[in-house]
XYZ file of C-alpha atoms in Angstrom:
750
model
C 126.222 47.625 70.667
C 128.659 49.406 68.680
C 127.519 51.126 65.126
C 130.039 53.023 63.051
C 129.107 55.149 61.033
C 130.745 56.681 58.347
C 129.044 60.027 55.661
C 133.202 60.819 54.395
C 135.718 58.361 53.818
C 138.498 58.229 51.342
C 139.293 54.684 52.195
C 137.568 52.019 50.210
C 137.483 48.882 52.596
C 134.939 47.122 52.872
C 134.345 47.044 56.599
C 133.341 50.561 56.399
C 130.587 49.316 53.147
C 129.283 47.205 55.254
C 128.999 49.541 57.900
C 127.887 52.575 56.434
C 124.394 50.128 55.099
C 123.981 48.638 58.219
C 123.493 51.339 59.414
C 121.295 53.139 57.243
C 118.818 50.176 57.704
C 119.782 50.096 61.671
C 116.858 51.060 64.063
C 117.037 54.484 65.814
C 120.292 54.257 67.766
C 119.911 54.902 71.202
C 121.841 56.672 74.705
C 124.150 53.764 74.100
C 125.829 53.995 71.423
C 128.264 55.203 69.350
C 129.114 57.375 66.279
C 131.783 58.704 64.541
C 131.783 60.406 61.452
C 135.046 61.604 59.665
C 137.450 61.705 56.370
C 139.024 58.448 57.341
C 138.297 55.667 59.324
C 141.060 53.193 60.210
C 140.791 49.826 62.277
C 143.380 49.071 64.931
C 143.794 45.762 66.742
C 139.691 44.950 66.824
C 138.886 46.880 69.628
C 140.103 50.717 68.801
C 139.272 52.863 66.263
C 140.450 55.808 64.269
C 138.983 58.564 62.907
C 141.036 61.258 60.717
C 140.184 64.717 59.008
C 136.625 66.517 60.785
C 136.951 63.729 63.279
C 133.376 64.103 64.920
C 132.089 61.489 68.050
C 128.197 61.004 68.678
C 127.024 59.684 71.811
C 123.320 60.707 73.961
C 124.102 64.773 74.239
C 128.635 64.338 74.334
C 129.893 65.448 71.042
C 133.527 65.627 70.554
C 135.147 67.206 67.481
C 138.987 66.847 67.125
C 141.448 66.183 63.283
C 142.404 63.362 64.983
C 140.425 60.786 67.974
C 141.914 57.249 68.765
C 138.310 55.361 70.182
C 138.698 52.270 72.185
C 135.654 50.398 72.046
C 135.430 47.879 75.101
C 136.918 50.997 78.142
C 135.150 53.423 76.181
C 137.804 55.596 76.301
C 139.944 57.935 73.564
C 141.613 60.114 72.186
C 141.851 62.909 70.644
C 143.829 65.823 68.862
C 144.116 68.779 66.895
C 141.251 71.601 67.505
C 139.753 69.576 69.973
C 135.974 70.412 71.404
C 134.190 68.638 73.979
C 130.090 69.172 74.124
C 127.967 68.431 76.498
C 124.235 69.560 77.807
C 125.967 72.359 80.305
C 129.095 73.402 78.939
C 131.177 73.590 75.513
C 135.237 73.100 76.336
C 137.834 73.496 73.459
C 141.497 73.328 73.251
C 144.645 70.874 71.970
C 143.877 67.485 72.880
C 141.552 65.305 74.416
C 141.868 61.979 77.180
C 138.184 61.026 77.904
C 135.936 58.192 78.875
C 132.047 58.219 77.587
C 131.968 55.875 80.525
C 132.735 57.953 83.837
C 132.650 61.155 81.039
C 136.000 61.748 83.316
C 139.026 63.481 81.776
C 141.458 66.412 80.934
C 141.631 68.858 78.141
C 145.027 71.188 78.513
C 145.010 75.207 77.572
C 141.867 74.697 77.190
C 139.507 77.428 76.467
C 135.336 76.947 78.123
C 132.167 77.902 78.545
C 129.013 76.869 80.690
C 125.369 77.243 81.233
C 124.084 78.978 84.531
C 120.620 77.703 84.174
C 119.431 79.404 86.594
C 119.602 83.453 84.640
C 116.007 84.296 83.291
C 118.286 87.408 81.571
C 120.089 87.458 78.629
C 123.189 89.036 80.194
C 125.272 86.978 83.003
C 123.846 83.689 81.867
C 127.505 81.904 80.526
C 130.351 80.905 82.606
C 133.869 81.654 80.276
C 137.266 81.423 80.560
C 140.283 79.444 80.567
C 142.935 76.967 81.679
C 146.112 75.542 81.505
C 144.698 72.275 82.714
C 141.162 70.697 83.768
C 139.783 67.840 84.937
C 136.691 67.523 83.414
C 134.266 65.436 85.797
C 131.294 63.908 85.137
C 129.011 66.090 82.947
C 128.582 69.087 86.040
C 132.927 69.832 87.594
C 135.719 70.988 85.901
C 138.013 71.205 88.196
C 141.974 72.689 86.803
C 144.544 75.408 87.297
C 145.087 78.773 86.842
C 141.926 79.467 85.517
C 140.645 82.508 84.458
C 136.213 82.470 84.714
C 134.048 86.256 83.792
C 130.197 86.186 83.031
C 131.082 88.846 79.951
C 129.820 87.830 76.561
C 132.680 86.546 74.779
C 134.917 90.010 72.668
C 134.025 91.710 75.783
C 136.981 90.798 78.915
C 135.926 93.806 81.051
C 137.088 91.306 85.058
C 137.640 88.129 85.065
C 138.243 85.907 88.344
C 141.717 84.285 88.304
C 142.532 81.606 90.732
C 145.961 79.457 90.683
C 143.335 76.241 91.803
C 139.375 76.522 90.990
C 136.112 74.452 90.492
C 133.132 74.673 88.835
C 129.950 72.840 90.155
C 127.396 73.167 87.955
C 124.367 71.542 89.107
C 125.131 74.249 92.547
C 126.783 77.083 90.965
C 129.144 77.417 92.359
C 133.011 78.187 92.385
C 135.168 77.557 94.758
C 138.852 79.200 94.289
C 142.135 79.299 95.718
C 144.392 81.972 95.539
C 141.308 84.657 93.791
C 142.591 87.601 92.261
C 139.579 89.782 91.233
C 140.766 92.039 87.629
C 139.075 94.795 86.293
C 139.478 96.097 83.633
C 142.767 94.947 84.059
C 143.635 96.845 87.464
C 143.180 94.570 90.746
C 140.367 95.332 92.732
C 140.068 92.748 95.805
C 142.370 89.691 96.164
C 141.463 86.092 98.387
C 143.381 82.320 99.554
C 140.052 81.043 99.149
C 136.339 82.341 98.112
C 132.760 80.098 96.702
C 131.263 82.298 94.542
C 127.783 81.507 93.682
C 125.336 82.712 90.386
C 122.410 82.003 91.842
C 120.482 82.460 95.967
C 121.895 79.044 97.153
C 123.359 80.511 101.079
C 126.646 79.456 101.911
C 129.006 80.406 104.258
C 132.001 82.652 103.488
C 132.818 86.003 103.424
C 131.178 88.468 101.063
C 132.004 91.442 99.628
C 133.557 93.889 101.145
C 132.352 97.236 101.601
C 133.626 100.668 101.308
C 132.672 104.462 102.236
C 132.618 107.791 103.879
C 129.814 110.049 105.801
C 131.825 113.536 106.946
C 129.831 111.993 109.847
C 132.240 109.323 111.010
C 135.164 109.665 107.748
C 136.457 106.992 105.531
C 134.998 103.341 106.707
C 135.794 100.041 105.698
C 132.914 96.827 106.099
C 134.000 93.270 105.886
C 131.325 90.960 106.297
C 130.644 87.460 107.645
C 128.245 85.154 105.755
C 127.416 81.217 108.759
C 124.522 80.103 106.375
C 123.527 77.293 109.796
C 120.207 75.432 108.742
C 118.107 75.336 105.624
C 115.961 77.885 108.216
C 118.073 80.287 110.053
C 121.617 81.908 109.708
C 123.462 84.815 110.577
C 125.729 87.890 109.799
C 129.239 89.353 112.052
C 130.152 92.638 109.650
C 133.620 94.334 111.070
C 133.349 97.720 110.566
C 136.374 100.390 111.127
C 135.811 104.429 110.603
C 138.470 106.150 110.301
C 137.347 109.465 112.783
C 135.759 106.562 115.798
C 137.385 103.273 115.838
C 136.257 99.357 115.205
C 132.473 98.669 115.651
C 131.402 95.467 115.756
C 127.396 94.284 114.760
C 125.606 91.069 114.103
C 122.575 89.204 112.758
C 120.154 86.803 112.884
C 117.898 85.212 110.919
C 115.005 82.560 111.244
C 112.299 81.701 109.427
C 109.783 78.282 110.117
C 106.776 77.145 108.679
C 105.007 79.566 111.406
C 106.872 81.712 113.034
C 109.892 84.295 111.778
C 112.303 86.961 112.779
C 115.273 88.965 113.877
C 117.902 90.493 116.152
C 119.857 92.677 115.285
C 123.600 93.891 117.837
C 125.974 96.978 116.625
C 127.871 97.720 119.347
C 131.422 100.497 119.772
C 133.222 99.974 122.112
C 135.096 103.535 123.438
C 133.648 105.833 120.121
C 137.452 108.284 118.965
C 134.635 110.899 117.906
C 132.486 110.849 121.889
C 134.576 113.043 123.628
C 133.769 111.161 126.623
C 134.802 108.079 124.369
C 131.699 105.844 125.575
C 130.489 102.618 124.344
C 127.837 102.850 121.686
C 125.174 100.733 121.122
C 122.085 99.222 119.494
C 119.979 96.282 119.040
C 116.737 95.330 117.914
C 114.749 92.040 118.840
C 111.516 90.919 116.088
C 109.344 88.550 115.882
C 106.283 87.382 114.086
C 104.187 84.034 115.100
C 101.375 81.849 113.646
C 99.778 80.382 116.198
C 97.258 79.042 114.045
C 93.056 79.210 114.190
C 93.226 83.046 113.525
C 95.465 84.028 116.059
C 98.736 85.963 115.600
C 101.753 87.302 117.967
C 104.356 90.070 117.120
C 106.844 91.529 119.363
C 109.370 95.043 118.587
C 112.169 95.438 121.266
C 114.906 98.432 120.062
C 116.800 100.400 122.337
C 120.103 102.112 121.294
C 122.952 103.678 124.339
C 121.694 108.098 123.383
C 120.065 109.885 121.288
C 122.100 110.832 119.161
C 123.487 107.242 117.712
C 121.797 107.459 114.592
C 122.907 110.509 113.032
C 126.644 109.828 114.056
C 126.739 106.665 112.432
C 124.476 106.255 109.660
C 124.571 107.974 106.372
C 120.973 106.769 106.116
C 118.306 109.552 105.857
C 115.284 107.145 106.969
C 117.850 105.509 110.531
C 118.873 109.053 110.706
C 115.456 110.516 111.260
C 114.394 107.855 113.858
C 113.007 110.067 116.953
C 111.587 106.582 118.754
C 112.312 103.029 119.327
C 109.184 100.678 119.261
C 109.904 98.178 122.152
C 105.920 96.171 122.029
C 104.628 92.983 122.334
C 100.877 91.827 120.354
C 98.460 89.225 119.928
C 96.539 89.644 117.517
C 93.021 87.979 116.375
C 91.327 88.345 112.635
C 88.218 86.395 111.409
C 86.187 87.707 108.462
C 84.287 89.801 110.781
C 86.000 89.559 113.557
C 89.394 91.298 114.821
C 91.131 91.939 118.631
C 94.632 92.758 119.757
C 96.196 93.582 122.939
C 99.072 95.196 122.925
C 101.407 95.881 125.587
C 103.666 99.380 123.796
C 106.019 102.071 125.715
C 108.506 103.515 123.735
C 112.054 105.328 123.852
C 112.159 108.648 122.505
C 115.469 109.624 121.030
C 113.897 113.956 121.045
C 111.111 114.817 122.833
C 109.523 112.435 125.013
C 106.068 111.576 124.079
C 104.385 110.993 127.783
C 102.279 108.175 127.695
C 102.388 104.367 127.366
C 99.799 101.413 126.412
C 99.986 98.993 129.309
C 98.719 97.348 127.995
C 96.125 98.240 125.875
C 92.839 96.048 124.787
C 91.173 96.675 121.528
C 88.423 95.314 118.772
C 86.531 95.673 116.268
C 83.047 93.856 114.378
C 81.725 95.110 110.977
C 79.418 93.331 109.300
C 77.650 93.899 106.310
C 73.828 92.636 106.085
C 72.756 91.647 102.007
C 69.288 91.041 100.322
C 68.735 88.096 98.711
C 69.359 90.278 95.837
C 73.463 90.923 97.062
C 72.401 94.363 98.288
C 73.260 95.964 101.109
C 70.700 97.524 103.374
C 72.424 96.738 107.029
C 76.385 97.863 107.272
C 76.875 97.448 110.727
C 80.853 98.529 112.822
C 81.341 98.490 117.434
C 84.698 99.346 118.069
C 85.439 98.572 122.103
C 88.872 99.706 123.651
C 90.223 99.308 126.950
C 93.946 101.200 127.670
C 95.782 101.807 130.502
C 98.165 104.793 130.245
C 101.228 104.671 132.027
C 103.741 108.558 132.325
C 106.881 108.429 130.470
C 109.982 108.639 132.120
C 111.606 110.250 129.523
C 109.172 112.694 130.343
C 108.979 115.657 132.263
C 106.255 117.597 134.158
C 103.730 116.681 135.542
C 100.369 114.238 133.338
C 97.645 112.316 134.362
C 97.019 108.825 134.047
C 94.583 105.940 134.343
C 92.388 103.028 132.726
C 90.746 104.468 129.722
C 87.280 102.556 128.650
C 85.817 103.315 124.452
C 83.030 101.627 122.583
C 82.061 103.291 119.146
C 78.938 101.147 117.821
C 77.333 102.952 114.478
C 74.635 101.322 111.810
C 73.951 102.574 108.755
C 71.659 101.754 105.943
C 72.880 102.013 102.758
C 69.700 103.447 99.855
C 72.295 103.050 96.327
C 71.283 102.867 92.713
C 73.575 103.010 89.655
C 72.675 106.743 89.425
C 74.239 106.879 93.477
C 72.908 106.753 97.034
C 72.050 108.000 100.554
C 73.800 106.067 103.513
C 71.794 107.867 107.101
C 74.519 107.280 109.999
C 74.249 106.611 113.813
C 77.046 105.926 115.668
C 76.530 106.415 119.532
C 80.632 107.029 121.368
C 80.966 106.117 125.330
C 83.242 106.998 126.866
C 84.611 105.919 130.672
C 87.594 107.205 132.803
C 89.332 106.122 136.341
C 91.994 108.855 136.743
C 94.421 109.871 139.010
C 96.367 113.311 139.144
C 93.458 114.802 137.456
C 90.337 117.350 139.028
C 87.675 114.271 138.147
C 89.059 110.782 139.047
C 86.377 109.519 137.091
C 83.609 110.187 134.557
C 81.492 108.342 131.882
C 80.034 109.360 129.029
C 77.117 109.064 126.242
C 78.002 111.497 122.742
C 76.157 110.404 119.869
C 75.868 111.396 116.663
C 73.485 111.094 113.009
C 74.826 111.945 109.518
C 73.829 111.666 106.075
C 76.216 110.984 102.734
C 74.828 111.587 99.560
C 75.630 111.599 96.149
C 74.595 111.506 92.669
C 76.019 110.175 89.332
C 75.274 112.164 85.728
C 77.938 111.837 82.930
C 78.055 112.793 79.354
C 79.481 111.536 75.737
C 81.204 114.703 73.548
C 83.491 114.963 70.366
C 86.251 116.818 70.296
C 88.485 116.944 67.411
C 87.738 114.322 66.313
C 88.186 112.162 69.106
C 85.009 111.355 71.729
C 85.284 111.342 75.108
C 83.046 111.248 78.342
C 82.306 113.892 81.195
C 81.454 112.371 84.456
C 79.628 114.531 87.086
C 79.762 114.102 91.423
C 78.354 116.119 93.324
C 78.773 114.986 96.548
C 76.468 115.903 100.243
C 77.093 115.065 103.655
C 75.317 116.138 106.585
C 76.721 115.439 110.824
C 74.969 116.474 113.540
C 77.216 115.245 117.762
C 75.153 117.530 120.655
C 77.836 119.580 122.558
C 78.967 116.682 125.201
C 81.990 118.906 128.365
C 84.887 117.307 128.318
C 87.406 119.784 129.916
C 88.165 117.709 132.301
C 89.443 114.975 130.483
C 93.392 114.513 129.619
C 94.341 114.537 125.889
C 95.870 111.162 126.263
C 95.748 110.352 122.342
C 94.316 112.378 120.635
C 94.637 115.652 118.235
C 92.831 117.119 115.533
C 92.934 115.889 112.558
C 94.901 117.511 109.121
C 91.025 118.497 107.381
C 92.241 117.413 103.219
C 89.599 116.329 100.623
C 88.793 113.195 102.536
C 88.956 113.941 105.989
C 86.343 116.467 104.886
C 83.619 114.420 104.236
C 84.132 112.569 108.094
C 81.865 113.039 111.536
C 84.961 114.202 113.542
C 87.467 115.865 113.605
C 89.650 114.433 116.065
C 92.230 112.116 116.029
C 91.792 109.096 119.520
C 89.973 108.169 121.382
C 89.998 111.577 124.330
C 87.448 114.202 122.752
C 84.693 113.474 120.072
C 83.761 116.997 118.241
C 80.080 118.626 118.667
C 79.542 118.988 115.301
C 76.290 120.154 113.246
C 77.376 120.926 110.019
C 77.254 120.295 105.731
C 79.527 119.847 103.703
C 79.186 120.170 99.753
C 81.612 117.970 97.508
C 81.936 117.422 93.608
C 84.186 116.318 91.083
C 84.593 116.154 86.966
C 86.034 113.854 85.199
C 86.952 113.864 81.174
C 88.260 110.983 79.860
C 89.371 110.193 76.654
C 87.532 107.124 74.063
C 90.931 104.787 75.425
C 91.073 104.906 78.932
C 92.371 108.224 79.919
C 91.871 110.387 83.026
C 92.579 114.162 80.592
C 90.897 115.663 83.524
C 89.669 115.832 86.969
C 88.763 118.515 89.321
C 87.246 117.632 92.857
C 86.229 121.132 94.589
C 84.590 120.766 98.008
C 84.019 122.886 101.462
C 82.674 122.488 104.784
C 79.693 125.251 106.541
C 79.248 125.424 110.092
C 75.340 125.881 111.028
C 76.955 126.631 115.390
C 79.584 127.156 116.971
C 82.082 124.298 117.952
C 81.892 124.403 121.938
C 84.571 121.115 122.131
C 87.901 124.125 120.125
C 87.403 126.341 122.790
C 88.481 122.691 125.619
C 91.404 122.681 123.498
C 95.304 124.394 122.286
C 93.175 124.671 119.204
C 91.176 127.456 120.312
C 92.408 130.476 117.271
C 90.258 132.179 114.497
C 91.429 129.180 111.862
C 89.693 126.866 113.381
C 87.069 128.635 114.079
C 85.113 130.065 111.322
C 81.631 129.695 109.626
C 82.501 127.476 107.207
C 86.398 124.798 106.371
C 88.897 126.081 104.020
C 87.949 125.666 100.478
C 89.233 122.755 98.851
C 90.288 122.369 94.687
C 92.131 120.026 93.125
C 92.904 119.404 89.741
C 94.722 116.557 88.302
C 95.567 115.377 84.596
C 96.932 113.203 82.545
C 98.269 115.164 79.222
C 100.165 111.675 78.160
C 100.027 108.265 79.005
C 103.970 109.706 79.751
C 102.531 112.908 81.022
C 101.097 113.712 84.044
C 99.455 116.748 86.377
C 97.823 117.954 89.302
C 97.448 120.965 91.853
C 95.491 121.188 95.278
C 94.791 124.035 96.938
C 93.857 124.772 99.856
C 92.444 128.624 100.355
C 90.834 130.496 102.640
C 87.862 132.809 102.026
C 87.427 134.801 105.177
C 90.822 135.582 105.903
C 91.935 135.899 102.109
C 94.846 133.662 102.512
C 96.090 130.276 100.938
C 96.679 127.728 103.628
C 98.215 124.710 101.225
C 99.259 124.706 97.519
C 100.970 121.652 96.287
C 102.089 121.551 92.060
C 103.044 118.411 90.517
C 103.949 116.651 87.058
C 105.683 114.150 86.081
C 106.960 112.870 83.345
C 107.534 108.868 82.582
C 107.911 107.870 79.214
C 110.101 104.245 79.823
C 111.457 102.243 82.651
C 114.884 104.213 83.331
C 113.082 107.428 82.204
C 112.198 109.694 84.825
C 111.317 113.562 85.489
C 110.043 114.205 88.962
C 109.498 118.319 89.613
C 106.752 119.750 92.354
C 106.482 122.379 95.185
C 104.297 122.487 98.600
C 103.424 125.519 100.876
C 101.674 124.299 104.723
C 100.746 127.328 106.414
C 101.021 126.842 110.080
C 98.308 128.155 112.337
C 99.829 128.663 115.635
C 103.501 130.382 114.236
C 105.243 131.685 111.289
C 107.371 128.244 111.040
C 105.527 127.542 107.606
C 106.819 125.097 104.977
C 108.058 126.223 101.868
C 109.527 123.670 99.138
C 111.046 123.284 95.649
C 111.645 119.420 94.918
C 113.444 118.460 91.428
C 114.027 114.542 90.902
C 115.493 112.729 88.396
C 116.871 109.655 86.195
C 117.279 109.438 81.646
C 120.088 107.581 80.519
C 122.403 110.529 78.506
C 124.940 108.660 76.465
C 124.536 104.008 75.525
C 125.116 102.312 78.659
C 124.816 105.812 81.140
C 122.577 106.600 83.340
C 121.967 110.313 85.469
C 119.607 110.410 88.327
C 119.834 113.482 90.745
C 116.541 114.788 94.087
C 117.273 118.523 95.078
C 114.866 119.432 97.319
C 115.122 123.395 99.159
C 113.686 125.051 101.770
C 112.657 128.431 100.585
C 111.368 129.408 103.791
C 115.392 128.923 105.567
C 116.543 129.486 102.323
C 118.835 125.917 102.428
C 118.847 122.642 101.477
C 117.328 120.221 102.762
C 117.774 117.416 100.682
C 120.466 116.109 97.140
C 121.151 113.600 95.500
C 123.542 113.460 92.369
C 124.898 110.282 90.275
C 126.031 108.335 87.457
C 125.704 104.931 86.539
C 126.845 102.537 83.966
C 125.342 99.180 82.313
C 128.347 97.334 80.646
C 126.207 94.540 80.304
C 127.836 91.460 82.273
C 128.923 94.828 85.183
C 127.311 97.837 86.222
C 128.513 99.938 88.553
C 126.467 103.124 90.330
C 128.516 107.105 91.988
C 125.998 108.251 94.235
C 126.937 111.734 96.440
C 124.386 112.323 98.834
C 123.593 114.879 101.483
C 120.968 116.365 103.985
C 120.517 117.862 106.923
C 120.463 116.943 110.099
C 117.655 116.955 112.892
C 120.147 118.208 115.171
C 123.284 119.066 113.847
C 124.103 123.140 111.992
C 125.457 121.149 108.735
C 124.792 118.717 106.274
C 125.550 114.973 106.759
C 127.528 114.051 103.393
C 128.049 110.087 102.279
C 129.247 109.154 98.976
C 127.909 105.910 97.326
C 129.481 104.050 94.948
C 128.599 99.772 93.108
C 130.169 97.733 91.719
C 127.660 94.270 90.510
C 129.470 92.630 88.947
C 127.616 89.439 86.733
C 125.916 87.445 89.886
C 128.725 87.105 91.838
C 127.596 90.405 94.441
C 129.190 93.929 94.564
C 131.569 95.979 96.166
C 129.366 98.946 97.633
C 129.148 101.537 100.713
C 127.555 102.178 103.565
C 126.654 98.284 103.855
C 124.839 96.206 101.650
C 121.078 97.694 100.321
C 122.026 101.324 101.195
C 122.457 102.927 97.470
C 119.515 100.859 96.538
C 117.557 102.557 99.457
C 118.849 106.221 99.274
C 118.229 106.322 95.341
C 114.599 104.774 95.794
C 113.933 107.464 99.047
C 115.316 110.001 96.696
C 113.360 109.630 93.663
C 110.338 106.873 93.754
C 110.265 104.868 90.712
C 113.384 104.944 89.584
C 115.659 102.323 89.202
C 118.710 99.937 89.140
C 120.276 99.434 85.644
C 121.161 95.740 86.173
C 116.803 95.514 87.867
C 115.672 97.199 83.586
C 113.958 94.797 81.997
C 116.498 92.580 79.122
C 114.572 94.834 76.374
C 115.512 97.998 78.174
C 118.497 97.027 78.822
C 119.834 96.257 75.809
C 117.814 99.845 74.519
C 119.712 101.784 76.663
C 123.041 99.962 75.616
C 123.651 100.434 71.859
């Protein structure tokens, strides 16, 4: 049924009056009803209506406005002319004339401008596609095609970038733009050209070329890569990337990924035949295989296998410190079991070492731990039982130069703790047994078994008080802690050091029984540690001041130290260094903390750090630090300063930088400087990064550049995500412009 409603009419025809009266008493309109309004309405040949002057036609969510509308009531086809506007649920189109079918929602409109909603966008930026076309074919509510398209996601009045195409198809449902003879223009300058392109405005995967990346490093020269993406299935994909290095030649890399309900994994391969920068022109490669599997019932499995052609591969080929600093590649397989109280793992592990080789490989190792806390009827813990067990076969690494023992080590470490806890403190006695058995080759003793008991007592008390200062209320705590442990001496000098080292004594490890990490040594100890912490907290929960002090005292000499390389005076004193930590949140944005490790006997500082961070808002960050670490075995002390930050400097503009300097060796360790610009519908970043290589006196210099156009992707150097990785590693807590929440982006754009 068709109901004609005339709100304004300069004709006083009888049928107009009748129509108006019928509409006034009609029931609510349905989706099939058509409403026509105009200054003048004329009935033509009993089936056509001609609406003139401010004409409008509405059917469901289709709304058409024009100077003139001619509508066929039988075929539901119309012709509109003059200031034509077509609105649907997903788009807005304007043009000079329109031929359109209401029933099929198909038609044509020449010399049109349009806007289309991008329904998947949560941001206020880049959530609308707009543009022009010499001719648009409307093929339903969600699909449009045409000729001489020009589209962008910039807001109206901002024409910074456009995609031009001789032919294009916009699919609202899949949020894709398929185009031919495509040219990307940025401020009127052509940036990219392609005979065919398939752009996505959401995260839906589709095969095709990805945006190329370009860049340059001092080690490899100019670089350009053109990745091609294969959408193999809903659960797997692959990427093939030819890459050209100006100083080296062509490299081919590929990545394959898969994801299923119970397993996932990926395989990466890089291959370069005849490296031009290598004197021997050898083939160079790197590959990585990873697989994780959930077998159910608590069982999981993992495979990690990496291999590389030569030790200098990463320093030559990569522009990222995270890769150039790689010193070993894992080659391992694991089978794990996890339940509430029991954890077990079977592992076979070796490494390909790129620097000094580790002498041992675990082929294989079985580890198991059991932890159980027993509670009374009131929910209080009265017993904590823990047991760890390990059997490991240590084989000598083929890359290791020198002789070393091999064999099997069996260790077990059961412990029982009995906590006595109250609101004002706790006392926790603990009993530990270290049990070891060795079956060795190439050693002074072929077999050895050891049993070493340990007793420890941990205790703490909590005090607190409230006070007022400058009309503000504060709460102050005092938390003294005493830790005692005793371990009898057992001769372990005949045992190898498979995976054991002296633990780094700090404010956490100072409250532990054993000074060694690993399974080959247990320190004989008769020691007591005193510590205390005090906090001042305001009525808003802000920790205005924090100080912690701790020191360990040795009641007897430690004989096991004399059997290792750690037998110098720095480790043999009657007491440990004193540890002092001070921190303060001066405001919610400004935080300060410092740590000191000082040797009272020798009157020297072994460690000192100072760190200040100012972070008032997202995208605003200033970070400065100093650290000193004394090397007790050489003069290679570490003394470094680090300054980093990110800060808006003008509307849309933000700066970022980092400078790390070695005061001991008088040289720059790493530096980064960059600018970013946010225009709303596009962002751009430029970073200059320089860092010292482990095997080269020259710094490696890299320029990172990224131009991100809405949600179409990014043109960037160094590969996908390289700039963001360099930024996050150097300035933790910083933001890419497009990752900031909308309210901050709006604020910084003003």
